[in-house]
Short mmCIF file of C-alpha atoms and ligand atoms in Angstrom, two decimals:
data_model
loop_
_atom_site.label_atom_id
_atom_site.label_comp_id
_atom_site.label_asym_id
_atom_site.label_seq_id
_atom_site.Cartn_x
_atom_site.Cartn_y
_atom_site.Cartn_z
CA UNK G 212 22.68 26.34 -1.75
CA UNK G 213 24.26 23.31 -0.09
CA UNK G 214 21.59 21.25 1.73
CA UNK G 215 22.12 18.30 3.58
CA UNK G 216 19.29 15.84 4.59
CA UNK G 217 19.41 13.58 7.61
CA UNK G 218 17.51 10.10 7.31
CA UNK G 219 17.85 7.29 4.90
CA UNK G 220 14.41 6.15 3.99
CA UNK G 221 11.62 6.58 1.60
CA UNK G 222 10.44 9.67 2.31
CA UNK G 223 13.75 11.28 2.64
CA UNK G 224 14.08 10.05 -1.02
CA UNK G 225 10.90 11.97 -1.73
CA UNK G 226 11.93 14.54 0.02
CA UNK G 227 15.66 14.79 -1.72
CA UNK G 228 13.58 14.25 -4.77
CA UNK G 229 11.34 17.42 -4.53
CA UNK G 230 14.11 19.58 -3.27
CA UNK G 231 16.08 18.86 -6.58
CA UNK G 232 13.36 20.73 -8.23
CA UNK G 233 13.84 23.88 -6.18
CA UNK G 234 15.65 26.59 -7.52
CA UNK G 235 17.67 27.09 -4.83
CA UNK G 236 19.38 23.97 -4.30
CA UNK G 237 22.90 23.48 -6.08
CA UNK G 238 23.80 19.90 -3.85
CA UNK G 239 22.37 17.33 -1.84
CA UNK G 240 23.62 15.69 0.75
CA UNK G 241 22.61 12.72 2.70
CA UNK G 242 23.56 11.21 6.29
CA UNK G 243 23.09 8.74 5.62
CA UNK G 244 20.64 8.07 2.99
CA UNK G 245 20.88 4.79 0.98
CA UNK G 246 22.17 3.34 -1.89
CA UNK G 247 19.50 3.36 -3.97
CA UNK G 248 19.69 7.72 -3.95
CA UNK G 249 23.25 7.38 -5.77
CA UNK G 250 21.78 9.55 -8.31
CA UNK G 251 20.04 11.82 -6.23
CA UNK G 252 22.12 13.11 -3.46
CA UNK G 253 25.96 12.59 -1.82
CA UNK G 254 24.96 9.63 0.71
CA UNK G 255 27.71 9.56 3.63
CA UNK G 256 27.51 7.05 6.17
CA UNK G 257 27.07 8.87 9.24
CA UNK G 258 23.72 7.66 11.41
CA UNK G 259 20.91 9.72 11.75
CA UNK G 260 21.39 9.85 15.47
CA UNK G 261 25.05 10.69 15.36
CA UNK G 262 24.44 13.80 16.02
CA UNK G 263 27.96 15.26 16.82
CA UNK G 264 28.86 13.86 13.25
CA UNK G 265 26.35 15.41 11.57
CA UNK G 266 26.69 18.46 12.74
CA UNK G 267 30.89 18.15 11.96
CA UNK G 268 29.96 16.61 9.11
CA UNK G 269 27.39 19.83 8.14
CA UNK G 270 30.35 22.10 9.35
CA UNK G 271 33.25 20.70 7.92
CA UNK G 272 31.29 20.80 3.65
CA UNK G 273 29.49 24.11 4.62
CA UNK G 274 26.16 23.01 4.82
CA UNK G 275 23.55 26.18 4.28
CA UNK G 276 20.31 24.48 5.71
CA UNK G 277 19.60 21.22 6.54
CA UNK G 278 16.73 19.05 6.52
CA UNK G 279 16.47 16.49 9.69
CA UNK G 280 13.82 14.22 8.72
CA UNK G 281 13.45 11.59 11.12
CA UNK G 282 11.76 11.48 14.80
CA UNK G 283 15.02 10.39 16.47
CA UNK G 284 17.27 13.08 15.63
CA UNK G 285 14.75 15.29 16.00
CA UNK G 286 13.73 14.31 19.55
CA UNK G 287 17.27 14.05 20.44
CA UNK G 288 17.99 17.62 19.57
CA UNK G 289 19.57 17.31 16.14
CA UNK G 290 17.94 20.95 15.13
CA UNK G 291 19.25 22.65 18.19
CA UNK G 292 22.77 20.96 17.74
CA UNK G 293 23.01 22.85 13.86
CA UNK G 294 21.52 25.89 15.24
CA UNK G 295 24.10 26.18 17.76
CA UNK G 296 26.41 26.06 15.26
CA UNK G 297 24.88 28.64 13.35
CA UNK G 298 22.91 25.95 10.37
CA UNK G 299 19.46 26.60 9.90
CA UNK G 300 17.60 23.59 9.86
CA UNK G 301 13.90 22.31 8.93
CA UNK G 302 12.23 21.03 12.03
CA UNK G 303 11.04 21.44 15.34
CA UNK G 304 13.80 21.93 17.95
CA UNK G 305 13.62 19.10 20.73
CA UNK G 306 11.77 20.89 23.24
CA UNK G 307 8.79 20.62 20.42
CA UNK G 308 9.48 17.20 19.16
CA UNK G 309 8.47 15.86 22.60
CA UNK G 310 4.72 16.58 21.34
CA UNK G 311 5.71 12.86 18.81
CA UNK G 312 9.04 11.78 21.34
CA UNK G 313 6.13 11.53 24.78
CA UNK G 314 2.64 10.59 24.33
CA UNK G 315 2.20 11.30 28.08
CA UNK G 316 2.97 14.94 26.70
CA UNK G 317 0.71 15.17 23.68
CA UNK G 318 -2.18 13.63 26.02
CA UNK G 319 -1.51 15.91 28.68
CA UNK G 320 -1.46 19.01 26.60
CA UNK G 321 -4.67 18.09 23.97
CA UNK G 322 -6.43 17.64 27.55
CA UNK G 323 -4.69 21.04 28.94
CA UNK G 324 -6.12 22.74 25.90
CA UNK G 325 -9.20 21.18 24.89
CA UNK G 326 -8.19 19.41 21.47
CA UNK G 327 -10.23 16.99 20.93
CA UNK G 328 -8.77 13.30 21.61
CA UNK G 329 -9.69 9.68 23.38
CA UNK G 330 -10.22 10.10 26.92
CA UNK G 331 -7.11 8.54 28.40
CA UNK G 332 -5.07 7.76 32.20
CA UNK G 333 -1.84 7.59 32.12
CA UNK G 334 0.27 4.83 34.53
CA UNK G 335 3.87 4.77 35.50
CA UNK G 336 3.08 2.03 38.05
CA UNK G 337 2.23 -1.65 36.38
CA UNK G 338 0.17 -2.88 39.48
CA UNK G 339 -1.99 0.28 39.29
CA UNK G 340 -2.56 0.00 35.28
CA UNK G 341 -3.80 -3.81 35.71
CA UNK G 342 -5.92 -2.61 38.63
CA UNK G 343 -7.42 -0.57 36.52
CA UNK G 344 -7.96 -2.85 33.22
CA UNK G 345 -9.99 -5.00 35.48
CA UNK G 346 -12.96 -2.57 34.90
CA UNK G 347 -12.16 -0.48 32.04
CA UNK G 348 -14.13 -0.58 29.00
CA UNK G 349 -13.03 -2.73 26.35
CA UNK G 350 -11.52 -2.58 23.64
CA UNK G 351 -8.83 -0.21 25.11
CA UNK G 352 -6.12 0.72 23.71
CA UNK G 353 -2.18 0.55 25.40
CA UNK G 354 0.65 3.12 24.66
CA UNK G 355 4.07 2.84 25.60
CA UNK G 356 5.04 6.77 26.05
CA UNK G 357 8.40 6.96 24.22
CA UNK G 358 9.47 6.53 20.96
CA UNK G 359 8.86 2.45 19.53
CA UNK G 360 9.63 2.57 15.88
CA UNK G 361 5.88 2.62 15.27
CA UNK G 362 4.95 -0.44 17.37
CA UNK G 363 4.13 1.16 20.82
CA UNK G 364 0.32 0.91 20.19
CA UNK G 365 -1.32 -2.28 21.47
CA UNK G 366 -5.40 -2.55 20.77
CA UNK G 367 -6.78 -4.43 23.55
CA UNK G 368 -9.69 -6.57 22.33
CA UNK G 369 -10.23 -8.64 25.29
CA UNK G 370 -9.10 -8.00 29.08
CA UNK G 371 -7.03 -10.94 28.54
CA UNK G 372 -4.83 -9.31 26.17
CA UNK G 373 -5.09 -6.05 27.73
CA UNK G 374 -3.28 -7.44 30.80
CA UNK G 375 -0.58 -9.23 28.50
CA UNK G 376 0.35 -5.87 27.20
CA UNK G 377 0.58 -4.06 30.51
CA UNK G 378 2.81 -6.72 31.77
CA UNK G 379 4.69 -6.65 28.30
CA UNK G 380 5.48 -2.97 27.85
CA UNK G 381 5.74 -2.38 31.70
CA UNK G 382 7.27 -5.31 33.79
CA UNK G 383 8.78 -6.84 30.60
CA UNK G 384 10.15 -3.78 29.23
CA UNK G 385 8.85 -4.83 25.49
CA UNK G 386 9.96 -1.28 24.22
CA UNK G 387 12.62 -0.69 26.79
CA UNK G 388 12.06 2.71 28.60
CA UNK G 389 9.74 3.94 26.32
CA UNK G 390 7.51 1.73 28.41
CA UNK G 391 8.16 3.32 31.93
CA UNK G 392 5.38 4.84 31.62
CA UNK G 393 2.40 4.16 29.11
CA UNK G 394 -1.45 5.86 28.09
CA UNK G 395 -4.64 3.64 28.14
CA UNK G 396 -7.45 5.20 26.40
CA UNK G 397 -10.57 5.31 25.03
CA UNK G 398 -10.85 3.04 21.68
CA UNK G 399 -12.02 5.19 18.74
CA UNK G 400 -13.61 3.99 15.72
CA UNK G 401 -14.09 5.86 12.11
CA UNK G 402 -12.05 6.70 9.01
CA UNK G 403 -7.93 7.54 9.58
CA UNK G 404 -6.76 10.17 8.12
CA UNK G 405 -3.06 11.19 8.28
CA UNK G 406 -2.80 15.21 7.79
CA UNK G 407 1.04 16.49 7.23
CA UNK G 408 1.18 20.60 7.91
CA UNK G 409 3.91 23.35 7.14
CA UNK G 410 4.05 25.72 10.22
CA UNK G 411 6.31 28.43 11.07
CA UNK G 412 4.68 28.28 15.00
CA UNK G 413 2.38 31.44 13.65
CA UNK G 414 1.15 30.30 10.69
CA UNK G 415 -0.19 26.34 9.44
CA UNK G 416 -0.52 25.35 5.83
CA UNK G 417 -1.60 21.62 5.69
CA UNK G 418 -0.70 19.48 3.01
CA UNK G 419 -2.63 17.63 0.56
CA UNK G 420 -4.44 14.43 2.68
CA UNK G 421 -3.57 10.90 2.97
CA UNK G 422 -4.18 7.33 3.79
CA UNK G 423 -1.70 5.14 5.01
CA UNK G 424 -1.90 1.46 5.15
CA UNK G 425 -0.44 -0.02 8.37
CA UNK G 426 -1.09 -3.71 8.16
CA UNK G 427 1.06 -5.75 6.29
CA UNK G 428 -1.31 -7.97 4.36
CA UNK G 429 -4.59 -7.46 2.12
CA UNK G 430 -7.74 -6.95 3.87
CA UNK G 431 -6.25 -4.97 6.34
CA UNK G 432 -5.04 -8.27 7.93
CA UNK G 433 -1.23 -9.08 9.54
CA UNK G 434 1.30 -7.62 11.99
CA UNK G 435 0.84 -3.89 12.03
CA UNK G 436 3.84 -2.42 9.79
CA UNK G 437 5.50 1.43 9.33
CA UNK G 438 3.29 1.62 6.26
CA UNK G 439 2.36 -0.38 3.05
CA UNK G 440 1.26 2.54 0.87
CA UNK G 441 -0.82 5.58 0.78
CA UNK G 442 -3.16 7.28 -1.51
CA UNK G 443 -3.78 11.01 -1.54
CA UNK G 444 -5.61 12.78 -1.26
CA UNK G 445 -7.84 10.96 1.67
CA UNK G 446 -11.80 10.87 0.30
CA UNK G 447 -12.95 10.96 3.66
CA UNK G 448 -11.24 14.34 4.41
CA UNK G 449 -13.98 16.71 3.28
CA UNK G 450 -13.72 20.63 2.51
CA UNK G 451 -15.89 20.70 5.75
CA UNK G 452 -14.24 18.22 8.12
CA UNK G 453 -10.37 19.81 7.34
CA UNK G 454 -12.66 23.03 8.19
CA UNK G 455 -13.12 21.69 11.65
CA UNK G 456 -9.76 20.15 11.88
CA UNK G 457 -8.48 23.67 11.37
CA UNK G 458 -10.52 25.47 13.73
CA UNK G 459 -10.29 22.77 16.53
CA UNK G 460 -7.41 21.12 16.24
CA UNK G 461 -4.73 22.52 13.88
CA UNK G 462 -4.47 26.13 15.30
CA UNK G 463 -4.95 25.09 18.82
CA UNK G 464 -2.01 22.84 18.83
CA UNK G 465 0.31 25.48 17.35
CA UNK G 466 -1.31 27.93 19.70
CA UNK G 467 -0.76 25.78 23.30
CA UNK G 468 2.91 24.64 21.99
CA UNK G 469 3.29 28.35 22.23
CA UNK G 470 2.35 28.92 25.10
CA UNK G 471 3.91 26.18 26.75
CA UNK G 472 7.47 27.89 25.80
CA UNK G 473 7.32 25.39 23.02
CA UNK G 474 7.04 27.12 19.44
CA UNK G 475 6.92 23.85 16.86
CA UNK G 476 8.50 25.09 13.65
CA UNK G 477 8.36 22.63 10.33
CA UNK G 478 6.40 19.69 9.59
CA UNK G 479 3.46 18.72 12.61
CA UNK G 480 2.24 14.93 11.04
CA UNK G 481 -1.74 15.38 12.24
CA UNK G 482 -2.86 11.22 12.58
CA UNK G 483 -6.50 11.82 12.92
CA UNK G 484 -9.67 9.51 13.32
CA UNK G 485 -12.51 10.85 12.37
CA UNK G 486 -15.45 9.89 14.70
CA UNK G 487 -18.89 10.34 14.86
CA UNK G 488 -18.69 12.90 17.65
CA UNK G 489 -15.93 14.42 15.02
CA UNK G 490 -12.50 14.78 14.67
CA UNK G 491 -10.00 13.44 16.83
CA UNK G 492 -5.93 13.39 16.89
CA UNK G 493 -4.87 9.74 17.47
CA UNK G 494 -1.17 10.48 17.29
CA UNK G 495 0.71 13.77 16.85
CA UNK G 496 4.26 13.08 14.62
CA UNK G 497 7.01 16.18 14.72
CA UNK G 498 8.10 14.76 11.39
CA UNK G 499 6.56 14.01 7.84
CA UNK G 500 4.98 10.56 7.86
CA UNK G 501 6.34 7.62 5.54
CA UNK G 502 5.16 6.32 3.07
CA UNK G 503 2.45 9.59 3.47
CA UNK G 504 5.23 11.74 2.18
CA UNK G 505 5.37 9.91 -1.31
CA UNK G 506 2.67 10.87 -1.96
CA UNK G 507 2.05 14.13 -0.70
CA UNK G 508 5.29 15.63 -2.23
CA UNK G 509 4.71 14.44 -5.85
CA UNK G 510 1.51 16.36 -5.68
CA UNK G 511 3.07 19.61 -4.46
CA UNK G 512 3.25 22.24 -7.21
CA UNK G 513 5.60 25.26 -4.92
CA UNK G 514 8.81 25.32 -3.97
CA UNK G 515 10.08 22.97 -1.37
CA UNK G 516 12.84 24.49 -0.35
CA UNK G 517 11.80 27.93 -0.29
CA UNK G 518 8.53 26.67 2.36
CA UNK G 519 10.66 25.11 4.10
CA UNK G 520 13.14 28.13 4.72
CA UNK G 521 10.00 29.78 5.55
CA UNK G 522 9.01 27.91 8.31
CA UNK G 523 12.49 28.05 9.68
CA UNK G 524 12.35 32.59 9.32
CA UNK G 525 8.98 32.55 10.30
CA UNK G 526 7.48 33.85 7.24
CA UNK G 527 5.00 30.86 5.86
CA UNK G 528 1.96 33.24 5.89
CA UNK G 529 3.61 34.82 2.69
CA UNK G 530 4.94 31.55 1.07
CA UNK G 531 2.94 30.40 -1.60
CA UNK G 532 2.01 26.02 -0.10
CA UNK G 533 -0.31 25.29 -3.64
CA UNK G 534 -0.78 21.27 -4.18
CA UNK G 535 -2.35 20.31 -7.75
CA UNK G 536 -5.63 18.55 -7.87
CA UNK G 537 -4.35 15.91 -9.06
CA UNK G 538 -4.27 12.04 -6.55
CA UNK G 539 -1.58 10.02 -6.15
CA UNK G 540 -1.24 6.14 -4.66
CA UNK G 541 2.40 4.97 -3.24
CA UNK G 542 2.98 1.02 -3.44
CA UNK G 543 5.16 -0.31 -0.72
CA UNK G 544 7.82 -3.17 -2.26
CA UNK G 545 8.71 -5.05 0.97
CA UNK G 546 11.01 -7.68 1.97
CA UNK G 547 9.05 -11.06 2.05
CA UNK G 548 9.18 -11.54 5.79
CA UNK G 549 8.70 -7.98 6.83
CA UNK G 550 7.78 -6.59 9.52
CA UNK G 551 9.26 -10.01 11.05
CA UNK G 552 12.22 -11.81 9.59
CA UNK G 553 13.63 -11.44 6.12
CA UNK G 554 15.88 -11.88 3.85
CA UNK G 555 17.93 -8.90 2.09
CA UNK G 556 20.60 -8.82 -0.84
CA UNK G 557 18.30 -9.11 -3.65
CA UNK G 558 19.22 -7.08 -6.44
CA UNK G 559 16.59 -4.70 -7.72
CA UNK G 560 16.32 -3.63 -11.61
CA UNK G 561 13.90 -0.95 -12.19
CA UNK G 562 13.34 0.72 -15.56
CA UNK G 563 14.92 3.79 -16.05
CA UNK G 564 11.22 4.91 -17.76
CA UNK G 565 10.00 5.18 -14.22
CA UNK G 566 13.08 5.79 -11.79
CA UNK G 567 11.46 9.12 -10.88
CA UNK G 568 8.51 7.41 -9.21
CA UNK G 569 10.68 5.26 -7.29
CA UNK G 570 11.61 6.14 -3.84
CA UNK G 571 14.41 3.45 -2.43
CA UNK G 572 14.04 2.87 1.59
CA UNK G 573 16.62 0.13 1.58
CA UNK G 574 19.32 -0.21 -0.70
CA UNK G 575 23.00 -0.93 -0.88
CA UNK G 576 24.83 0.08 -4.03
CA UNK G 577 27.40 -1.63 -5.57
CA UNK G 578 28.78 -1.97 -9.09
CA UNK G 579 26.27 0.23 -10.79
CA UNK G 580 23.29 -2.43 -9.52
CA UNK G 581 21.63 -1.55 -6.20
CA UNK G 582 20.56 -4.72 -3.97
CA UNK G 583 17.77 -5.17 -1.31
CA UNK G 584 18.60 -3.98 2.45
CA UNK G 585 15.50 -3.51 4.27
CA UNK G 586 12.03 -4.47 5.35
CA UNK G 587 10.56 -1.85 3.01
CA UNK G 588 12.70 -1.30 0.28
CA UNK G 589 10.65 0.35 -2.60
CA UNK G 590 8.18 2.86 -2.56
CA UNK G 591 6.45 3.15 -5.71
CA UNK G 592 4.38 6.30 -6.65
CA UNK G 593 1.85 6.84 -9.88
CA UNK G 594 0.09 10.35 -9.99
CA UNK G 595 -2.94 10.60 -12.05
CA UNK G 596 -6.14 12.80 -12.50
CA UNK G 597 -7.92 10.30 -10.99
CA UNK G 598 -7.83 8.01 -7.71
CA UNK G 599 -8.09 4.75 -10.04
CA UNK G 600 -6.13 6.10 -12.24
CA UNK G 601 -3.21 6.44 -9.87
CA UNK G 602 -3.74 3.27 -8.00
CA UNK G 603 -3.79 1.47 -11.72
CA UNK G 604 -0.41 2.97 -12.31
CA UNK G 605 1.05 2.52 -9.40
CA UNK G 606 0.53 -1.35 -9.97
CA UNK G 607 1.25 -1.29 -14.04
CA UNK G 608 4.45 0.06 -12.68
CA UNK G 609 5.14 -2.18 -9.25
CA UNK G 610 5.19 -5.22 -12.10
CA UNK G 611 7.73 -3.67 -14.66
CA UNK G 612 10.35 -4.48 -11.33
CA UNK G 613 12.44 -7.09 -10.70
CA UNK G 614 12.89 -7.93 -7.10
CA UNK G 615 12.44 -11.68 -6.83
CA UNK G 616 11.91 -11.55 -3.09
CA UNK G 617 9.48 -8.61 -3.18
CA UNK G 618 6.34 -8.94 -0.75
CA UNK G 619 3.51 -6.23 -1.34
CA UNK G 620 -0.18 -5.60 -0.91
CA UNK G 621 -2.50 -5.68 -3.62
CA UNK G 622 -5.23 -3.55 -2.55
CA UNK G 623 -4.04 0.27 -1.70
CA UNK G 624 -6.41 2.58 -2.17
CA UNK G 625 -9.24 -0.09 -2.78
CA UNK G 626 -11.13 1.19 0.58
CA UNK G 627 -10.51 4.91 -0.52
CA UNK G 628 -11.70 3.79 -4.05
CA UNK G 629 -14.84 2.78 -2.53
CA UNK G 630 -15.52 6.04 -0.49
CA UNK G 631 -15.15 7.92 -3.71
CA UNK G 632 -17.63 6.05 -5.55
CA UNK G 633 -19.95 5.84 -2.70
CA UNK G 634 -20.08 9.94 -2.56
P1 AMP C 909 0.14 5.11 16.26
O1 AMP C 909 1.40 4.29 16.40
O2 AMP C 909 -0.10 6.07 17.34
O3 AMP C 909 0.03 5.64 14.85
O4 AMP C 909 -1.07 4.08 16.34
C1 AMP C 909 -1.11 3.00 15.45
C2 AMP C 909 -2.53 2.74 15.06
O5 AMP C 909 -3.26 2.31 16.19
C3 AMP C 909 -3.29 3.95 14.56
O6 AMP C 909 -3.04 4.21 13.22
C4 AMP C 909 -4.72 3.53 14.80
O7 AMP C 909 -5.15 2.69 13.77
C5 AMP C 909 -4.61 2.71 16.06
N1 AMP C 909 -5.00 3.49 17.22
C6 AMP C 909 -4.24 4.31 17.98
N2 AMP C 909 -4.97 4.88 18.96
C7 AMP C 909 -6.23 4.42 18.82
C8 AMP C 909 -7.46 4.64 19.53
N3 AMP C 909 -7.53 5.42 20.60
N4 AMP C 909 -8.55 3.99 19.09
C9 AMP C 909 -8.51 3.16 18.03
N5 AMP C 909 -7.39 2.91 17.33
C10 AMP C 909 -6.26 3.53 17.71
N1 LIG C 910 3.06 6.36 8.24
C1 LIG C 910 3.00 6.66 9.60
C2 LIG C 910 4.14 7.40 10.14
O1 LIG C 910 4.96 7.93 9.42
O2 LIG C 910 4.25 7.48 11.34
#
């Protein structure tokens, strides 16, 4: 089978990396991928919102399912676009990727349906939302609605800054359109845990847990960032609480996106916080997460390629989803710089002992040698039996490659390392 994936980042490395182990698959494909997949998959420049392209592109070399794993396509349609066409694809169809492409939506329905989230108000009218900062509890917490590359969120610790961020996303247009409207809500405090879930829009199979690592330095300190690494699975995410999440949260999403005429088929990206009133969904994603997804795939012991054809027929509640026990931590090799100004052309040589762990965000190929092109360029994976185990190797491995301008954090998994050994 002839499978193409759209995206070019880390996780559609891991992603092109776990469907090469599928029986199934005889080619991948990649629009447009990067160079640093040149062994892993065909990489053809086409965007990853090019749409028509893609789908010409899928036509014209016979595609037999595709894979679209980023949140622009995917809110833009790309699904329906291959459908039409008559090319099964993995992921939701636009209709259900508004539930990531409008937080105005995903508020509106978790209130419509009772799944627990912050309490919330939602302005499309600046002098209203700045009327109503001046009493609001603080911290608060400002969303533009639309899509931001990951930077639409603005914590509020002082009124002060609450009002610079209204005027910023709102009259200022930080985030273009996606600020026309934007969500203030309730600030939440408590573990994150980021929950990725197979579902077919009948059935839901979560994924192994996982921690991201948004800021960009140690300490949790710096510019928030897409991700710096992950470790999975989460410590925080008991048998009991991802009982809870099931029962009050993961079923009754799939079950309203039903009934709002809007089945979500593929991968639902659950960003929870858990509180001490429980649970709560910070952020619903219609996508898998990056860097989550380099660590979460390593760990799964099934076939990709035949769950994900099972979300897309509707038949996940007899596809075997089986992760091993096993944890896993994902290093982030960034651009020094990133996420503000960097440099990029730096040529990367990684041993060929642990390619395989190596998922490449942001590479150009040329001459055999593949050269920096990116804010995050590396993602760096080391699966173990143990959490410390994992994060150890993930480091041992980080130094074995060259990448003179490389910028990364030193302490993934240290806070999850500490949960552990407090239980
Ligand atoms: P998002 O872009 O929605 O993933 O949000 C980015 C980050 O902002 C999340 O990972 C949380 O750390 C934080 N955040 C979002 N919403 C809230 C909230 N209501 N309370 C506290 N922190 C939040
Ligand atoms: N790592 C967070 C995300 O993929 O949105």
């Amino acid at each position: 089978m002839k499978v193409l994936v759209v995206g070019g980042g880390g996780r559609e490395h891991a992603i092109i990396r776990k469907l090469k182990e599928s029986k199934g698959v005889t080619e991948i494909h990649a629009t447009p991928g990067n160079g640093g997949m040149y062994k892993d998959a065909k990489t053809v420049s086409i965007g990853a919102k090019d749409i028509d392209a893609i789908v010409k592109y899928a036509v014209d070399n016979k595609i037999d399912y595709a894979v679209v794993a980023p949140d622009d396509p995917l809110v833009l349609g790309c699904v329906n676009a291959l459908e039409n066409v008559g090319i099964p694809a993995f992921g939701p169809r636009a209709e259900a990727a508004i539930i990531e492409g409008s937080k105005v939506f995903s508020k509106n329905l978790m209130k419509k349906y009772g799944i627990p989230t912050a309490d919330y108000n939602v302005f499309s009218d600046a002098n209203k939302a700045l009327e109503f900062i001046k009493t609001a509890p603080i911290p608060t917490v400002i969303k533009a609605d639309g899509l931001a590359l990951g930077k639409g969120v603005i914590i509020a610790f002082t009124r002060e800054e609450a009002i610079d961020a209204i005027n910023s996303v709102m009259n200022d247009k930080k985030f273009g359109s996606s600020g026309d409207n934007i969500v203030i809500e309730e600030f939440l405090e408590g573990p994150e845990v980021s929950v990725l879930a197979f579902t077919d829009g009948k059935t839901v199979k979560p994924m192994v847990s996982s921690m991201d690592h948004k800021r960009a330095l140690d300490g949790d300190k710096g510019l928030n960032t897409g991700g710096m690494g992950t470790i999975a699975p989460n410590p925080y995410y008991t048998k009991e609480i991802a009982d809870i999440c099931m029962e009050t949260i993961f079923l009754p999403t799939i079950d309203a996106m039903n009934k709002e005429g809007r089945t979500f088929k593929g991968c639902l990206y659950f960003g929870l916080m858990l509180t001490k009133n429980g649970p709560k969904v910070i952020e619903y994603n219609c996508r898998f997460g990056d860097p989550e997804t380099q660590v979460v795939l390593p760990l799964l012991e099934s076939d990709l390629l035949e769950i994900m054809q099972a979300t897309t027929n509707g038949t996940l509640d007899s596809c075997e989803v089986k992760f091993s026990n096993d944890c896993a931590c994902c290093v982030i090799m960034a651009s020094k710089g990133y996420p503000e100004k960097y440099e990029n052309g730096f040529e990367m040589v990684i041993p060929e002992d642990i390619e395989k762990d190596v998922y490449v965000a942001g590479a150009r190929y040329e001459n055999g040698k593949i050269y920096s092109a990116g804010g995050r360029v590396l993602g760096v994976t080391h699966v173990n039996e143990t959490l410390k185990g994992a994060i150890d190797g993930a480091y041992a491995k980080v130094n074995k490659i060259k990448f003179d301008n490389a910028f990364y954090r030193h302490d993934i998994g240290a806070r999850a390392l500490l949960a552990t050994e407090e239980k």
